[in-house]
């Protein structure tokens, strides 16, 4: 995939690739350098409200009894597509559902399975060649998913009887990683942001650099409303000073990273340069910001020291920054202005 010769100020000039694809163009907020953006007036209020620390766990570090992190499945460009049945939510159609066929591998990895409660059961499938990120929320399959309880096994039996081996989901979306424009329909998280450009990957720590914004989640009751680059939010907080979905937090420049493990430093430098965006929420009443990372692709307890060190970084070491000031056209996409 060809890279642009010039990019706006604030964007990176060379991008890493995943399965031969760049994950969103260079001139998008996902790759913006936010290190010099102004701090928002409510920054201290928001970090005080969130409290706690950064929370990091992936791969060989188990969390709640299963592999921590978000699994990413990969299929080739010729993988056959199949119809997903959207009936696990309140509606079988709507703005969160892209009903186009999805290319899904046999027996894919699903977030949280087979643990209990299995979290949100996201199913992410990246297609090589097309550079399409297919993202499904709250999936089930009566044949290809293991049961995590007796009740789940009974549910699988019902699904198998009704739908055979078809995949069932509550919501779904497909993102073209070569396009900065919002998808016409669909979502798989509260902010309606793509997962792949925000996820911490094993190859990045091996390479020693991260060229994109990272994703974080916060407690649902600490959030209120949303702001660009998010397109929606699910915060239940009634506090007018709640944190909007889409808020970008930057690790302060004066935070000394020099004494940390080299892998930890890679992540901390990315948080200083590209920041972390709030893209979803977790259970109410909990402190901190949970970092988005792949669950697969790591070996054993790879980077266990980094996970432990990152989980000591106080939220108070971050500041909320004004990314809306560099938005080129927030009504249509995630592009940043060439005059930023």
Tab-separated table of C-alpha atoms in Angstrom, residues 119-293:
chain	number	residue	atom	x	y	z
A	119	UNK	CA	-16.771	-9.746	28.922
A	120	UNK	CA	-18.218	-8.387	25.667
A	121	UNK	CA	-17.482	-11.368	23.392
A	122	UNK	CA	-15.943	-9.261	20.645
A	123	UNK	CA	-14.906	-11.087	17.486
A	124	UNK	CA	-12.287	-9.184	15.470
A	125	UNK	CA	-11.252	-10.477	12.044
A	126	UNK	CA	-8.680	-8.664	9.905
A	127	UNK	CA	-8.667	-9.523	6.210
A	128	UNK	CA	-5.335	-9.469	4.414
A	129	UNK	CA	-5.288	-7.992	0.934
A	130	UNK	CA	-8.459	-5.971	1.397
A	131	UNK	CA	-7.220	-4.308	4.613
A	132	UNK	CA	-10.715	-4.547	6.079
A	133	UNK	CA	-11.147	-4.800	9.838
A	134	UNK	CA	-14.348	-6.728	10.603
A	135	UNK	CA	-15.548	-6.174	14.148
A	136	UNK	CA	-18.476	-7.939	15.822
A	137	UNK	CA	-19.896	-7.398	19.302
A	138	UNK	CA	-21.486	-9.948	21.645
A	139	UNK	CA	-21.208	-13.008	19.429
A	140	UNK	CA	-22.459	-16.550	19.844
A	141	UNK	CA	-22.236	-19.745	17.817
A	142	UNK	CA	-23.900	-23.007	18.729
A	143	UNK	CA	-21.214	-25.103	17.028
A	144	UNK	CA	-17.903	-23.219	16.944
A	145	UNK	CA	-17.815	-21.556	20.377
A	146	UNK	CA	-16.970	-23.449	23.571
A	147	UNK	CA	-19.421	-23.156	26.448
A	148	UNK	CA	-18.261	-21.436	29.641
A	149	UNK	CA	-21.054	-22.772	31.861
A	150	UNK	CA	-24.025	-25.136	31.898
A	151	UNK	CA	-26.326	-22.259	30.974
A	152	UNK	CA	-24.021	-21.338	28.092
A	153	UNK	CA	-24.000	-24.953	26.895
A	154	UNK	CA	-27.785	-25.001	26.887
A	155	UNK	CA	-27.777	-21.740	24.947
A	156	UNK	CA	-25.364	-23.206	22.410
A	157	UNK	CA	-27.653	-26.198	21.958
A	158	UNK	CA	-30.574	-23.876	21.230
A	159	UNK	CA	-28.506	-21.807	18.777
A	160	UNK	CA	-27.261	-24.940	17.005
A	161	UNK	CA	-30.819	-26.198	16.651
A	162	UNK	CA	-32.117	-22.879	15.328
A	163	UNK	CA	-29.187	-21.594	13.268
A	164	UNK	CA	-26.750	-24.462	12.767
A	165	UNK	CA	-23.184	-23.139	12.674
A	166	UNK	CA	-24.155	-19.556	11.774
A	167	UNK	CA	-22.624	-16.707	13.773
A	168	UNK	CA	-24.949	-14.563	15.842
A	169	UNK	CA	-24.133	-11.064	17.115
A	170	UNK	CA	-25.590	-7.924	18.622
A	171	UNK	CA	-23.693	-5.409	16.483
A	172	UNK	CA	-21.062	-5.299	13.764
A	173	UNK	CA	-19.026	-2.992	11.564
A	174	UNK	CA	-16.405	-3.138	8.828
A	175	UNK	CA	-13.618	-0.534	8.637
A	176	UNK	CA	-11.533	0.068	5.523
A	177	UNK	CA	-8.084	0.759	6.973
A	178	UNK	CA	-7.100	2.784	3.891
A	179	UNK	CA	-9.934	5.277	4.369
A	180	UNK	CA	-10.152	8.062	6.985
A	181	UNK	CA	-13.927	8.379	6.525
A	182	UNK	CA	-16.510	7.126	8.975
A	183	UNK	CA	-18.210	3.883	7.924
A	184	UNK	CA	-21.740	4.334	6.623
A	185	UNK	CA	-23.160	2.066	9.307
A	186	UNK	CA	-22.151	-0.185	12.165
A	187	UNK	CA	-20.258	-0.163	15.466
A	188	UNK	CA	-18.588	-2.613	17.837
A	189	UNK	CA	-17.772	-0.368	20.810
A	190	UNK	CA	-19.322	2.577	22.611
A	191	UNK	CA	-17.286	5.250	20.812
A	192	UNK	CA	-17.816	3.694	17.337
A	193	UNK	CA	-14.051	3.764	16.854
A	194	UNK	CA	-12.075	1.034	15.041
A	195	UNK	CA	-10.120	-1.371	17.247
A	196	UNK	CA	-7.129	-2.146	15.061
A	197	UNK	CA	-5.559	1.364	14.921
A	198	UNK	CA	-5.764	1.604	18.737
A	199	UNK	CA	-4.538	-1.803	19.858
A	200	UNK	CA	-1.093	-2.521	21.325
A	201	UNK	CA	0.484	-5.301	19.231
A	202	UNK	CA	3.380	-7.708	19.954
A	203	UNK	CA	5.332	-6.602	16.873
A	204	UNK	CA	5.409	-3.027	18.149
A	205	UNK	CA	7.215	-3.909	21.360
A	206	UNK	CA	9.561	-6.156	19.384
A	207	UNK	CA	10.285	-3.262	17.010
A	208	UNK	CA	10.638	-0.771	19.846
A	209	UNK	CA	8.222	1.880	18.592
A	210	UNK	CA	4.497	2.618	18.428
A	211	UNK	CA	3.280	5.069	15.787
A	212	UNK	CA	-0.342	5.461	16.818
A	213	UNK	CA	-2.767	6.442	19.534
A	214	UNK	CA	-3.667	3.721	22.031
A	215	UNK	CA	-7.119	2.852	23.333
A	216	UNK	CA	-8.295	2.898	26.954
A	217	UNK	CA	-11.551	2.135	28.734
A	218	UNK	CA	-12.938	3.763	31.875
A	219	UNK	CA	-15.691	2.954	34.372
A	220	UNK	CA	-19.129	3.471	32.857
A	221	UNK	CA	-20.310	5.703	35.703
A	222	UNK	CA	-17.341	8.078	35.272
A	223	UNK	CA	-18.327	8.897	31.677
A	224	UNK	CA	-20.767	11.464	30.296
A	225	UNK	CA	-21.453	12.223	26.624
A	226	UNK	CA	-18.845	12.067	23.875
A	227	UNK	CA	-16.440	14.188	21.858
A	228	UNK	CA	-14.456	13.746	18.633
A	229	UNK	CA	-12.905	11.409	17.599
A	230	UNK	CA	-15.690	9.364	19.244
A	231	UNK	CA	-19.031	9.275	17.456
A	232	UNK	CA	-21.078	8.122	20.458
A	233	UNK	CA	-20.759	7.209	24.126
A	234	UNK	CA	-22.280	4.964	26.771
A	235	UNK	CA	-21.384	6.732	29.993
A	236	UNK	CA	-24.035	6.492	32.695
A	237	UNK	CA	-22.623	9.215	34.904
A	238	UNK	CA	-24.874	12.129	35.834
A	239	UNK	CA	-21.956	14.338	36.837
A	240	UNK	CA	-21.739	17.275	34.385
A	241	UNK	CA	-17.974	17.001	34.815
A	242	UNK	CA	-17.925	13.352	33.725
A	243	UNK	CA	-15.357	12.228	31.153
A	244	UNK	CA	-16.666	12.322	27.556
A	245	UNK	CA	-16.132	9.235	25.430
A	246	UNK	CA	-13.407	10.119	22.913
A	247	UNK	CA	-11.326	12.152	25.364
A	248	UNK	CA	-7.615	11.841	24.581
A	249	UNK	CA	-5.245	11.608	27.533
A	250	UNK	CA	-1.533	12.327	27.073
A	251	UNK	CA	1.156	11.203	29.496
A	252	UNK	CA	2.792	14.383	30.762
A	253	UNK	CA	6.097	15.318	29.153
A	254	UNK	CA	7.713	15.761	32.574
A	255	UNK	CA	6.960	12.156	33.561
A	256	UNK	CA	10.390	10.478	33.763
A	257	UNK	CA	10.350	7.172	31.856
A	258	UNK	CA	14.099	6.491	32.025
A	259	UNK	CA	14.070	4.022	34.933
A	260	UNK	CA	11.463	1.693	33.457
A	261	UNK	CA	11.991	-1.538	31.537
A	262	UNK	CA	12.779	-0.860	27.828
A	263	UNK	CA	9.442	-2.326	26.689
A	264	UNK	CA	7.579	-0.196	29.214
A	265	UNK	CA	9.384	2.867	27.892
A	266	UNK	CA	8.136	2.112	24.365
A	267	UNK	CA	4.527	2.309	25.551
A	268	UNK	CA	5.115	5.349	27.765
A	269	UNK	CA	6.774	7.290	24.936
A	270	UNK	CA	3.802	6.479	22.694
A	271	UNK	CA	1.463	7.790	25.378
A	272	UNK	CA	3.471	11.018	25.493
A	273	UNK	CA	3.516	11.443	21.715
A	274	UNK	CA	0.213	9.962	20.509
A	275	UNK	CA	-1.878	9.718	23.684
A	276	UNK	CA	-4.698	7.339	24.584
A	277	UNK	CA	-8.348	7.742	23.609
A	278	UNK	CA	-11.331	6.590	25.675
A	279	UNK	CA	-13.179	4.210	23.325
A	280	UNK	CA	-15.344	2.092	25.653
A	281	UNK	CA	-16.247	1.459	29.278
A	282	UNK	CA	-16.033	-1.233	31.939
A	283	UNK	CA	-18.006	-1.955	35.106
A	284	UNK	CA	-19.132	1.013	37.173
A	285	UNK	CA	-17.418	1.852	40.431
A	286	UNK	CA	-13.861	0.965	39.391
A	287	UNK	CA	-10.886	3.313	39.177
A	288	UNK	CA	-8.282	3.677	36.444
A	289	UNK	CA	-7.925	3.398	32.663
A	290	UNK	CA	-7.592	-0.049	31.064
A	291	UNK	CA	-5.174	-0.280	28.124
A	292	UNK	CA	-6.263	-2.033	24.911
A	293	UNK	CA	-3.820	-4.769	23.824
